[in-house]
Coordinates of C-alpha atoms in Angstrom, one line a residue:
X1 CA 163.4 -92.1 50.6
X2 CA 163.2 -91.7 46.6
X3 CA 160.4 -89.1 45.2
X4 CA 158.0 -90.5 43.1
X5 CA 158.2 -88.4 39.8
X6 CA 155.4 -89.4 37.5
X7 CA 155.1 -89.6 33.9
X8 CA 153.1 -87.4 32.0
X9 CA 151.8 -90.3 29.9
X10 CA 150.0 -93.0 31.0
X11 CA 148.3 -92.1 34.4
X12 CA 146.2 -95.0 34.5
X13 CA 149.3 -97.6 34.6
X14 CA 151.1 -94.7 36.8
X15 CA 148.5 -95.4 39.2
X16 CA 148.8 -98.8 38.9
X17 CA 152.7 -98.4 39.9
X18 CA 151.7 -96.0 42.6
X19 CA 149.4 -98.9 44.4
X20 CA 151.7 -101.4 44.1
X21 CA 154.6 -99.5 45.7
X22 CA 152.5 -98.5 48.1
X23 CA 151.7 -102.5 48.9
X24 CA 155.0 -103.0 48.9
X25 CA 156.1 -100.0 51.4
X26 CA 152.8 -100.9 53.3
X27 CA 154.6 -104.2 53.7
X28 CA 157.8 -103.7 54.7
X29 CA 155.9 -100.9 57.1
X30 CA 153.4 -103.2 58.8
X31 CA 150.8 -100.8 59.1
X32 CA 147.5 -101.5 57.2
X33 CA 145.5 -98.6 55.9
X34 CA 142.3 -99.0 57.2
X35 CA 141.2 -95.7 57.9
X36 CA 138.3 -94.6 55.3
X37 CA 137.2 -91.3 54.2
X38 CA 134.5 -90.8 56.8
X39 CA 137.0 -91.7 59.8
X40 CA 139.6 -89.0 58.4
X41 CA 137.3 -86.3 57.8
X42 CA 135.4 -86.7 61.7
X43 CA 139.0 -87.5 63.3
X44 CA 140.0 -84.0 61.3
X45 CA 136.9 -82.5 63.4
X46 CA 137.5 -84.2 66.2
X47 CA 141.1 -82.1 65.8
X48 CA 139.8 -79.3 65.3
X49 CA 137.4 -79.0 67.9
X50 CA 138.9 -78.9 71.6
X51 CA 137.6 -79.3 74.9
X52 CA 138.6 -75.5 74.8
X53 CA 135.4 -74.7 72.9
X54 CA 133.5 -76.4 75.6
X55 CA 135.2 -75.1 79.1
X56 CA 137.1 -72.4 77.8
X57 CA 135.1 -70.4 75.4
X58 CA 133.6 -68.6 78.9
X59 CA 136.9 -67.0 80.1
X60 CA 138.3 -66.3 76.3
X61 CA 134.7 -64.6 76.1
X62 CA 135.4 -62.7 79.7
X63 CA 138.8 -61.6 78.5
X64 CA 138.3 -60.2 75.0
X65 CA 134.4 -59.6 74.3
X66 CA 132.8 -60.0 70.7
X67 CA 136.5 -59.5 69.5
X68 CA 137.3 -63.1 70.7
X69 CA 135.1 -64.2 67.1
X70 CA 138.0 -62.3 65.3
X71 CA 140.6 -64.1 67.5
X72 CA 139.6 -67.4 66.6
X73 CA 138.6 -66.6 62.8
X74 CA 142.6 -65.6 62.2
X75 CA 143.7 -68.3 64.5
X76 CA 142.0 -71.2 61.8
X77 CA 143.0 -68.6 58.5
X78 CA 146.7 -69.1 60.1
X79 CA 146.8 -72.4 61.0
X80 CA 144.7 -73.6 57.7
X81 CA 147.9 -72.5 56.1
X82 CA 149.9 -74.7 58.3
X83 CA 147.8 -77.6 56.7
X84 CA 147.7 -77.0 53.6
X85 CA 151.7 -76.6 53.7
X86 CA 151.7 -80.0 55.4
X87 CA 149.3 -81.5 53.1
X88 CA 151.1 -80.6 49.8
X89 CA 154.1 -82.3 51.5
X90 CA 152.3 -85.7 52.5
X91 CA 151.3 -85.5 49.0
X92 CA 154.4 -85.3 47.4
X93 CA 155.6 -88.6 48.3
X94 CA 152.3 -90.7 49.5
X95 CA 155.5 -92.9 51.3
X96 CA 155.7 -90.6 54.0
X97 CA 153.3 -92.3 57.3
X98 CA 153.4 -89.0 59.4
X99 CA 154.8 -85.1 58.9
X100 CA 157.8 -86.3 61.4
X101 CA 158.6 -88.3 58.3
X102 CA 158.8 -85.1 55.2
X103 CA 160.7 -83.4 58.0
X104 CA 163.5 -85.9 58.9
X105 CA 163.4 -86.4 54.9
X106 CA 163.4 -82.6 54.0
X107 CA 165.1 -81.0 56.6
X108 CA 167.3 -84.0 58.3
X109 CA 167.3 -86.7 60.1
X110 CA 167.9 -84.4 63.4
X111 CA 165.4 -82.4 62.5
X112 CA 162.8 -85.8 62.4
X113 CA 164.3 -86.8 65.7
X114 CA 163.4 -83.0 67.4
X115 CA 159.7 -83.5 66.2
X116 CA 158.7 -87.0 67.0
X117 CA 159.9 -86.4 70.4
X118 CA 158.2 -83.1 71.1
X119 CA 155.1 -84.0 69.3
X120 CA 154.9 -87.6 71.4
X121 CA 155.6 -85.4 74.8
X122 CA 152.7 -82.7 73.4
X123 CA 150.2 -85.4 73.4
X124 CA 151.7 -87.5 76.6
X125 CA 151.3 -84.2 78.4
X126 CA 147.8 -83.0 77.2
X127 CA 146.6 -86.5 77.2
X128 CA 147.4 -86.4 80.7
X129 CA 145.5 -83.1 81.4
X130 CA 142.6 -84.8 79.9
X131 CA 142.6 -88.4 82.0
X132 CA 142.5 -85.5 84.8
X133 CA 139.9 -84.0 83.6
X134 CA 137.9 -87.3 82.6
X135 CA 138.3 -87.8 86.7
X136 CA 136.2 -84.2 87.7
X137 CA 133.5 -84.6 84.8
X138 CA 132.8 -88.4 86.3
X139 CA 132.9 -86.9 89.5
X140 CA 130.2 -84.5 88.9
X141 CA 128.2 -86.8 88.8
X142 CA 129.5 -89.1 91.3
X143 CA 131.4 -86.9 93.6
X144 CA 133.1 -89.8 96.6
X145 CA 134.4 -91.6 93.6
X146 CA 138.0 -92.0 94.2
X147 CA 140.5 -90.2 91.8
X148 CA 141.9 -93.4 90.6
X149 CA 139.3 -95.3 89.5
X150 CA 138.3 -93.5 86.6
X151 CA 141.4 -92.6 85.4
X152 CA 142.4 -96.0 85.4
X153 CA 139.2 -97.2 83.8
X154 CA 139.4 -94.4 80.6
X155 CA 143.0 -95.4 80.3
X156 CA 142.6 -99.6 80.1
X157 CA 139.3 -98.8 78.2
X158 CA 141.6 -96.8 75.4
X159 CA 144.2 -99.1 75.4
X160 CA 142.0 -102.3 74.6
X161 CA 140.1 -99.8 71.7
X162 CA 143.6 -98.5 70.2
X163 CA 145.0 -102.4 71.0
X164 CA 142.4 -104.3 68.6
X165 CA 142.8 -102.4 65.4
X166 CA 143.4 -99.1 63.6
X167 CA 139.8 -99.2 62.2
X168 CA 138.5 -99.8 66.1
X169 CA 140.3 -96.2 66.7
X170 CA 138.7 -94.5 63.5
X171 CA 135.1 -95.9 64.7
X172 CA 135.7 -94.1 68.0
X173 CA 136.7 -91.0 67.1
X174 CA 134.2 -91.0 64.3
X175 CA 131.4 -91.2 67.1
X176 CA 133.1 -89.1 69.4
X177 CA 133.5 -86.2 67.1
X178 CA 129.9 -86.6 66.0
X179 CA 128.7 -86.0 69.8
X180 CA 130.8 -82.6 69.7
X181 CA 129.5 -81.9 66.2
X182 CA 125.7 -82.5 67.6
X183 CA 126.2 -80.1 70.5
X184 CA 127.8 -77.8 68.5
X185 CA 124.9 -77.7 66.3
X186 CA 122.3 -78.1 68.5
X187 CA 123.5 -74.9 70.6
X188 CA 123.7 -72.5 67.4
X189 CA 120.0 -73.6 66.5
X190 CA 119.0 -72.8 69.5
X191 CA 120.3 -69.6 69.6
X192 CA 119.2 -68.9 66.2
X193 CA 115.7 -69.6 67.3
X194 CA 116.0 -67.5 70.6
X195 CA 117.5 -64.6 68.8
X196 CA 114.4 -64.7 66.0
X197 CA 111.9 -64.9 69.0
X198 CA 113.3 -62.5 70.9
X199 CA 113.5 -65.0 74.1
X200 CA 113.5 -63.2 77.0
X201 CA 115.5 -65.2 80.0
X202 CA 114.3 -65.1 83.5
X203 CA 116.0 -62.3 84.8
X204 CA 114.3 -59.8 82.1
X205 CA 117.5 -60.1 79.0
X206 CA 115.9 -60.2 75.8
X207 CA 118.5 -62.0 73.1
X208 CA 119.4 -60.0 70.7
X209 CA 122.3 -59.5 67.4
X210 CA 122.7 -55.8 69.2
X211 CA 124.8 -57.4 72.5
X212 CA 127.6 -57.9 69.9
X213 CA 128.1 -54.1 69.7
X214 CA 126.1 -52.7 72.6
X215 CA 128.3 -53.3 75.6
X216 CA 131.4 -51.3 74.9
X217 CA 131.8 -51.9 71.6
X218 CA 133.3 -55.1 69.3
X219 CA 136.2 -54.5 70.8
X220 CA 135.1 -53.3 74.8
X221 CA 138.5 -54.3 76.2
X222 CA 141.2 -52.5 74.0
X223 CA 144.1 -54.2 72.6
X224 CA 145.0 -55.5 75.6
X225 CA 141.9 -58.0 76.0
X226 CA 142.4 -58.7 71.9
X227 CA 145.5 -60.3 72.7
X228 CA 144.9 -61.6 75.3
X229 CA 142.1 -63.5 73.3
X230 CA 144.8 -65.0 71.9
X231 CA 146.8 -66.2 74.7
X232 CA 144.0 -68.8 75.6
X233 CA 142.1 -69.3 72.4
X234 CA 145.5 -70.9 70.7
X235 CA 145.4 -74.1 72.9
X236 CA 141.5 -74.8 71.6
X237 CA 142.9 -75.6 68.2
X238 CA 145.9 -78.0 69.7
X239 CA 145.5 -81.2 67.7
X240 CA 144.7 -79.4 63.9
X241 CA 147.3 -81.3 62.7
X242 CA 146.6 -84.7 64.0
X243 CA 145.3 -86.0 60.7
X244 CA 149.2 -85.6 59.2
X245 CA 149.9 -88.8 61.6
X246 CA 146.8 -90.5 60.2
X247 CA 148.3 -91.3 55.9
X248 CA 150.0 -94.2 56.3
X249 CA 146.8 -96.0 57.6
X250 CA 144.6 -94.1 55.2
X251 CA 142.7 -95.8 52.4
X252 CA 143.3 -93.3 50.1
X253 CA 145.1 -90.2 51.2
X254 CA 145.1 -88.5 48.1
X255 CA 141.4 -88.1 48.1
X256 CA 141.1 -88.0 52.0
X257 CA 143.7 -85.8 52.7
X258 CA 142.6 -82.8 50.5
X259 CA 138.9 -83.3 51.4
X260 CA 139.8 -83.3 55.4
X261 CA 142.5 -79.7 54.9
X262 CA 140.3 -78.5 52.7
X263 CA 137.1 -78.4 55.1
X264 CA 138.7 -76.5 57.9
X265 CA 138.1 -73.4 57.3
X266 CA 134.2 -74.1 57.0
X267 CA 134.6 -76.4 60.4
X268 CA 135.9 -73.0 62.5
X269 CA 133.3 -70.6 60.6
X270 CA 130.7 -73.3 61.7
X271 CA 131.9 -74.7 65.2
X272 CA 133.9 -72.0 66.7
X273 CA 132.3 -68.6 65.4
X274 CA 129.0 -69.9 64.8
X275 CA 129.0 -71.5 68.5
X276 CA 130.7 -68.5 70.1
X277 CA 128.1 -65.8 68.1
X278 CA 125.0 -67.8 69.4
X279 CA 126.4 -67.6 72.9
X280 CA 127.1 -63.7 73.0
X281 CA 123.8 -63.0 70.8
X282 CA 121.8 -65.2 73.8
X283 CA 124.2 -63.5 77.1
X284 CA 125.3 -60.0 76.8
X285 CA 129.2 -60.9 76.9
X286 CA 129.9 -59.4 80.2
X287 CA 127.7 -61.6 81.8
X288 CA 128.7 -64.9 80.7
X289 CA 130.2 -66.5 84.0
X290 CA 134.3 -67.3 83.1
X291 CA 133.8 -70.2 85.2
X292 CA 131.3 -72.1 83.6
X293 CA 131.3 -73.6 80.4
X294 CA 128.7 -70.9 78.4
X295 CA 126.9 -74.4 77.0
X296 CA 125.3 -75.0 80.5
X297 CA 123.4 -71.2 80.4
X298 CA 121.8 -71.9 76.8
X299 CA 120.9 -75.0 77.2
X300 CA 119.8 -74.1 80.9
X301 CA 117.8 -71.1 79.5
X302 CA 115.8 -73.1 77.2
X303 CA 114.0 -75.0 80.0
X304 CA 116.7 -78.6 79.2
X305 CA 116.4 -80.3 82.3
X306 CA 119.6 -81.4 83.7
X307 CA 121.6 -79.1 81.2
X308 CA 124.6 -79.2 82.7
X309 CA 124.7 -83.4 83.3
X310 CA 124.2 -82.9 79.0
X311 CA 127.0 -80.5 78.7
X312 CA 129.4 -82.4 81.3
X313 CA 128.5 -85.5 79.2
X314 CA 129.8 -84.0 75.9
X315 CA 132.8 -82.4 77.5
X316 CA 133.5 -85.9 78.7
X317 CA 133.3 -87.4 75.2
X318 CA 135.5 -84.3 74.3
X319 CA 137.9 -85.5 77.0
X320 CA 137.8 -88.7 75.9
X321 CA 138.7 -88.0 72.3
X322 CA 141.6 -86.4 73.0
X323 CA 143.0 -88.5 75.0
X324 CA 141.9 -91.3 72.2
X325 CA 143.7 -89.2 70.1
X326 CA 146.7 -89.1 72.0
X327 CA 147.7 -92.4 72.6
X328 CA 147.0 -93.3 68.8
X329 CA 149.4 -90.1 67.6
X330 CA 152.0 -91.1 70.3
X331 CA 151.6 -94.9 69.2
X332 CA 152.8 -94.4 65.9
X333 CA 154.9 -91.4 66.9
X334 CA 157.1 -93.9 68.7
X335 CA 157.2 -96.6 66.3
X336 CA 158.2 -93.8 63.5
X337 CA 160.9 -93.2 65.9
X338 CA 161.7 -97.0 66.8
X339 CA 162.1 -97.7 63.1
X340 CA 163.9 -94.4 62.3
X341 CA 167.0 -95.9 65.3
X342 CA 165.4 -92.7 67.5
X343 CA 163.5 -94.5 70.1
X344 CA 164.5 -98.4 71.5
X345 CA 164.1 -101.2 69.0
X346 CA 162.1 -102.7 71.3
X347 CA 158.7 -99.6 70.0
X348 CA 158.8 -101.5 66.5
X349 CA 156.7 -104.6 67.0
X350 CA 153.5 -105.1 65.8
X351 CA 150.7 -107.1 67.2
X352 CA 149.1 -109.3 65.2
X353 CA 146.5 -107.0 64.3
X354 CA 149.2 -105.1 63.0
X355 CA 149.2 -101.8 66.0
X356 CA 152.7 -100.7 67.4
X357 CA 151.3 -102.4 71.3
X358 CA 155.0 -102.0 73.1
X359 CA 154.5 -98.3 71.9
X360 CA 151.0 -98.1 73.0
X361 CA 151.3 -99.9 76.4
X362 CA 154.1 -96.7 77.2
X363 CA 151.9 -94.4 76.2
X364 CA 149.3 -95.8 78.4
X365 CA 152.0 -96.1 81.2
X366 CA 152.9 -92.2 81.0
X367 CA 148.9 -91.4 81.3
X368 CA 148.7 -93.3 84.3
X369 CA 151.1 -90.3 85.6
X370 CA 147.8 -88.7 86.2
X371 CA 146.8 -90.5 89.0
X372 CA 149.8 -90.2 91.0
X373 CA 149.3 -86.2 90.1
X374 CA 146.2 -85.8 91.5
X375 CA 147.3 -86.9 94.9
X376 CA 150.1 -84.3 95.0
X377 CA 147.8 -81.6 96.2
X378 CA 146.7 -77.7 94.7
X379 CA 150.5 -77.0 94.6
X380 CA 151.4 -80.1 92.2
X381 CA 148.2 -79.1 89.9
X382 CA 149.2 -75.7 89.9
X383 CA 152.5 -76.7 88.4
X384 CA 151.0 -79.2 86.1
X385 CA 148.9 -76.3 84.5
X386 CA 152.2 -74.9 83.5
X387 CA 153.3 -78.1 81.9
X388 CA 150.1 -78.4 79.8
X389 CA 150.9 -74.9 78.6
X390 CA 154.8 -75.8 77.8
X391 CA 153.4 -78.6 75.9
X392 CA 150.5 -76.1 73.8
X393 CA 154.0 -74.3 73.4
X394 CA 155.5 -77.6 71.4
X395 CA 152.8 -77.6 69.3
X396 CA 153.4 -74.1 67.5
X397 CA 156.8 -75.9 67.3
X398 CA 156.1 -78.8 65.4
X399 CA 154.0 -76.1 63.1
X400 CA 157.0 -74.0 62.6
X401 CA 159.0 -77.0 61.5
X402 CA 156.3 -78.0 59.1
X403 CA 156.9 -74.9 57.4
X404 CA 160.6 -74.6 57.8
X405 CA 160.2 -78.1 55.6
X406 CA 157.8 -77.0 53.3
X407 CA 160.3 -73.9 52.3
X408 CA 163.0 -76.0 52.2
X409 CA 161.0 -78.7 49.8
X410 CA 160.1 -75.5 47.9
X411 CA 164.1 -74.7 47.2
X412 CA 165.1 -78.5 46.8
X413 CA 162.6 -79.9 45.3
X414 CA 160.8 -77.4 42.9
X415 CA 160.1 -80.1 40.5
X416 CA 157.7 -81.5 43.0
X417 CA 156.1 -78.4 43.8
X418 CA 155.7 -77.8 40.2
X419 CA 153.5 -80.7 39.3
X420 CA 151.4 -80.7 42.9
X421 CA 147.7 -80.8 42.7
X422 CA 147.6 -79.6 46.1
X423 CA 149.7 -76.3 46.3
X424 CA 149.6 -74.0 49.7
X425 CA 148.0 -70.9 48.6
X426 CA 150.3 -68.0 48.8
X427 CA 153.3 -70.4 48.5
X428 CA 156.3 -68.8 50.2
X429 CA 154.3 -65.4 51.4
X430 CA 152.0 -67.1 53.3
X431 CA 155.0 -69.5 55.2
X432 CA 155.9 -65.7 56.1
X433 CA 152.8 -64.5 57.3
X434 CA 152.7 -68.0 59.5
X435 CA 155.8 -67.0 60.7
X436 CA 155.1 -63.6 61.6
X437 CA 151.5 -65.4 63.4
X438 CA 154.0 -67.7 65.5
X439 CA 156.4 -64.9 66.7
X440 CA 153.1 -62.8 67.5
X441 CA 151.9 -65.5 69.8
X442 CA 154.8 -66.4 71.2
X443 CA 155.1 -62.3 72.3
X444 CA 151.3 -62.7 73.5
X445 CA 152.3 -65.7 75.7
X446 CA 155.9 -63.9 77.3
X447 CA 153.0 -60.4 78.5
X448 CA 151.8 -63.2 81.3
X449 CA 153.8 -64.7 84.0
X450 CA 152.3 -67.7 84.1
X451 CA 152.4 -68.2 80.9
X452 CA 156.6 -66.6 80.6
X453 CA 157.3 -68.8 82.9
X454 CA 155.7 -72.1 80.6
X455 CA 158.0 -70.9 77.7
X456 CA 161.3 -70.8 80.0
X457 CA 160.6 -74.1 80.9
X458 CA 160.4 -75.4 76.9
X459 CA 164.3 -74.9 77.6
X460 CA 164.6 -77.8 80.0
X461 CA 163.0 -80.3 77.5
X462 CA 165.2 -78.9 74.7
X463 CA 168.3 -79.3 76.7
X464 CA 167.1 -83.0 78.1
X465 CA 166.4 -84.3 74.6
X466 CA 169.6 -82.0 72.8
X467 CA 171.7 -84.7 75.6
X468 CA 169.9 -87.8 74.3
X469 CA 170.2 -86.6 70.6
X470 CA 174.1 -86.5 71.0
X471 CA 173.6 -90.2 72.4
X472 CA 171.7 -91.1 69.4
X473 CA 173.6 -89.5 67.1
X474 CA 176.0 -92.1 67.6
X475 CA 174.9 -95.1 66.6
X476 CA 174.9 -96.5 62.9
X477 CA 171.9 -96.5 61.7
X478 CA 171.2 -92.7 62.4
X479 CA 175.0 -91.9 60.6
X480 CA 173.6 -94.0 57.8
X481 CA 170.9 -91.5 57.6
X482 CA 172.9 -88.7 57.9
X483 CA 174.8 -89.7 54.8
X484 CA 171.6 -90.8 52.6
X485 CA 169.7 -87.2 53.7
X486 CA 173.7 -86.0 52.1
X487 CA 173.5 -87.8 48.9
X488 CA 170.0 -86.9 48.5
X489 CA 170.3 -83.4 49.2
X490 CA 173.3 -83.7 46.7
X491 CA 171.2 -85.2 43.7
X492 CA 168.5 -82.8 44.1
X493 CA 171.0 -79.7 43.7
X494 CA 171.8 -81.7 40.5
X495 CA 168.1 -82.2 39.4
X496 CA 167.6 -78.2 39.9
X497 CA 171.4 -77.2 38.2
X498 CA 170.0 -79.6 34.8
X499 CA 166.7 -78.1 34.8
X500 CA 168.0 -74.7 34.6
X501 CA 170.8 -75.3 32.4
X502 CA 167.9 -76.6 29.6
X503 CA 165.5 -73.3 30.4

């Protein structure tokens, strides 16, 4: 894959040339870019914004106290670096579909191989938490429904959305992330309001600003609760970087892209800390129940009738989401991977209306895993809570190996970097404070056994896909790779060893 190295004269008919290799690639690509500005900003949201926030804002609340607002404000500071490294790079050469394409291009083809397989087993795996999870919300309601019949139903329903058209998946996700941005908004008015009045709740608590401090402090359970803010609030923000799998069916991702990373930081100040202060300022911390979603006693409080059938429905919306999520990322994953000689041939057909369906119907396939799992008894869910935390795991992966190609793009390829609109802020410091943020968590995690025992088993998939990569690594088309990642790698020494020889 050639850079694209514009001339400083003459943007207009650069642009022109831009667009029409961009047709061309589109072409030869199959995929049609039919996602618009509005479905990659609300499928950014919809990424940013977990059923975490929902269901788990309650225990990370139990665990840490006020400090959990910290937690998740350097969470999104870190991991808005992470996107604005990955955005620079899908910048850089508008050819690239996904980030498993800058990374097989930067960092090698075996690198690219490493993170579309991890990043299509991330989603497979939290997808299938989330088909699960579809299963107790509908149940709520409907309790003797058998397991199987709404998983099954969210699953064909998906598949026949994702199966018509790109633009049928950005319509979705657009309305689903504007149900989570309504409840969202709707809880921190009402908290607001209730704080201003000084509400006073059944049992005699008045809201107030002061719970923040007045229950043992910002910080009431040490360094110990701090961190272990961490350990859960992480896997609400799994998914930030689905919209780097979105530009080779946006519109225009040199607008859309920016725009999307750019709005992140407002997004958590907003959904998560705004959310989570209205919560605390409305139920002293140490009374929020861990168990239930904190949602259900504000809305409760304020006299909403059936609160918790309104909170259950967003959560299931939530659900749904990520699962829609999920099998689009995996989709194309797969057919980056099919085309790439990394997955069967077989993943690179296109329907008609130009989606990767053999790629979707396996996705679809692997989610239907959940049925069989919820039949396995407390001891098989048990286990399969550890598998959706090795897969949370594989995320901070594929975030580490977005950096480890964004410093490597900054050596090779300075040039580039140079004439970027879109530069990470910090550059090269703040790939080091990311780094530092990773090893942190990953030290967090390894304190819980649980949790130590979710990052010993990231070994077994490394070790089951290392034996397949040695398979693949044989065939032609992946040595033909090898040797054009060589000569590229080799002409790009030479670009740099010309440009400083005329300095």
């Amino acid at each position: 894959m050639s850079t694209i190295d514009p001339p400083s004269q003459n943007v207009q008919a650069f642009d022109n040339d831009l667009q029409s290799m961009l047709a061309k690639y589109d072409s030869e690509r199959g995929l049609q870019r039919n996602l618009s500005n509005r479905h990659i900003q609300l499928i950014a949201i919809g990424g940013a914004i977990g059923t975490g926030l929902f269901m788990g804002s309650g225990k990370t609340i139990s665990l840490a106290g006020p400090s959990v607002v910290v937690v998740y404000i350097i969470i999104g500071a870190v991991l808005f670096l992470v996107m604005r490294a990955m955005g620079e790079l899908l910048l850089a050469d508008l050819r690239y579909g996904t980030f498993s394409d800058f990374i097989a291009d930067i960092v090698g083809p075996g690198a690219g191989f490493f993170t579309g397989w991890t990043y299509w087993l991330c989603w497979i795996v939290t997808g299938t938490a989330e088909v699960i999870a579809i299963t107790a919300y509908v149940q709520y309601w409907w309790p003797n429904t058998p397991n199987w019949i709404p998983a099954l139903a969210t699953i064909l329903v998906l598949y026949s959305l994702n199966a018509l058209t790109v633009r049928a998946f950005g319509e979705v996700e657009f309305w689903f992330s504007m149900i989570k941005i309504i409840a969202i908004i709707a809880l921190i008015i009402i908290g607001v309001v209730m704080v201003m009045s000084a509400f006073e709740s059944p049992d005699g608590t008045v809201t107030s600003v002061t719970y923040l401090w007045d229950h043992g402090g910002f910080f009431p359970k040490g360094p110990e609760g701090f961190v272990a803010g961490f350990q859960i609030a992480v896997f609400a923000f799994v998914g930030i970087e689905l919209v780097g799998t979105t530009a080779a069916e946006t519109k225009d991702p040199s607008k859309s892209l920016p725009k999307a990373v750019n709005s992140i930081p407002v997004r958590i100040l907003l959904f998560y800390v705004g959310a989570l202060l209205a919560i605390m300022c409305v139920t002293p911390w140490n009374k929020v129940d861990p168990e239930m979603s904190p949602f259900v006693t504000v809305f409760d409080l304020v006299g909403l009738q059936n609160a918790a059938s309104v909170v259950y429905f967003v959560v299931l919306t939530s659900a749904a989401s990520s699962c829609n999520s999920g099998l689009y990322s995996t989709s194309r994953m797969m057919f980056g991977l099919s085309r790439n000689g990394d997955s069967p041939k077989i993943f690179q057909k296109l329907s008609g209306r130009h989606v990767p369906l053999n790629a979707l119907i396996l996705s679809c396939i692997m989610l239907a895993s959940s049925i069989f799992l919820m039949y396995l008894g407390d001891t098989a869910m048990e286990a399969f809570t550890i598998v959706t935390t090795v897969a949370s795991i594989l995320f901070m992966f594929i975030w580490a190996l977005i950096v480890a190609a964004y410093i490597m793009y900054r050596l090779q390829r300075p040039h580039l970097h140079k004439k970027s609109s879109f530069k990470l802020p910090g550059g090269l410091v703040s790939c080091g404070i990311i780094y530092i943020f990773i090893g942190f968590l990953l030290w967090a995690l390894w304190q819980q056994p649980d949790t130590r025992q979710a990052m010993l088993g990231t070994i077994v998939w490394f070790i089951l896909l290392g034996g397949f990569y040695l398979f693949v690594r044989k065939n032609e088309k992946y040595k033909e790779r090898v040797e054009e990642h060589r000569q590229k790698r080799e002409e790009m020494k030479k670009l740099r060893l010309d440009d400083s020889a005329q300095q």
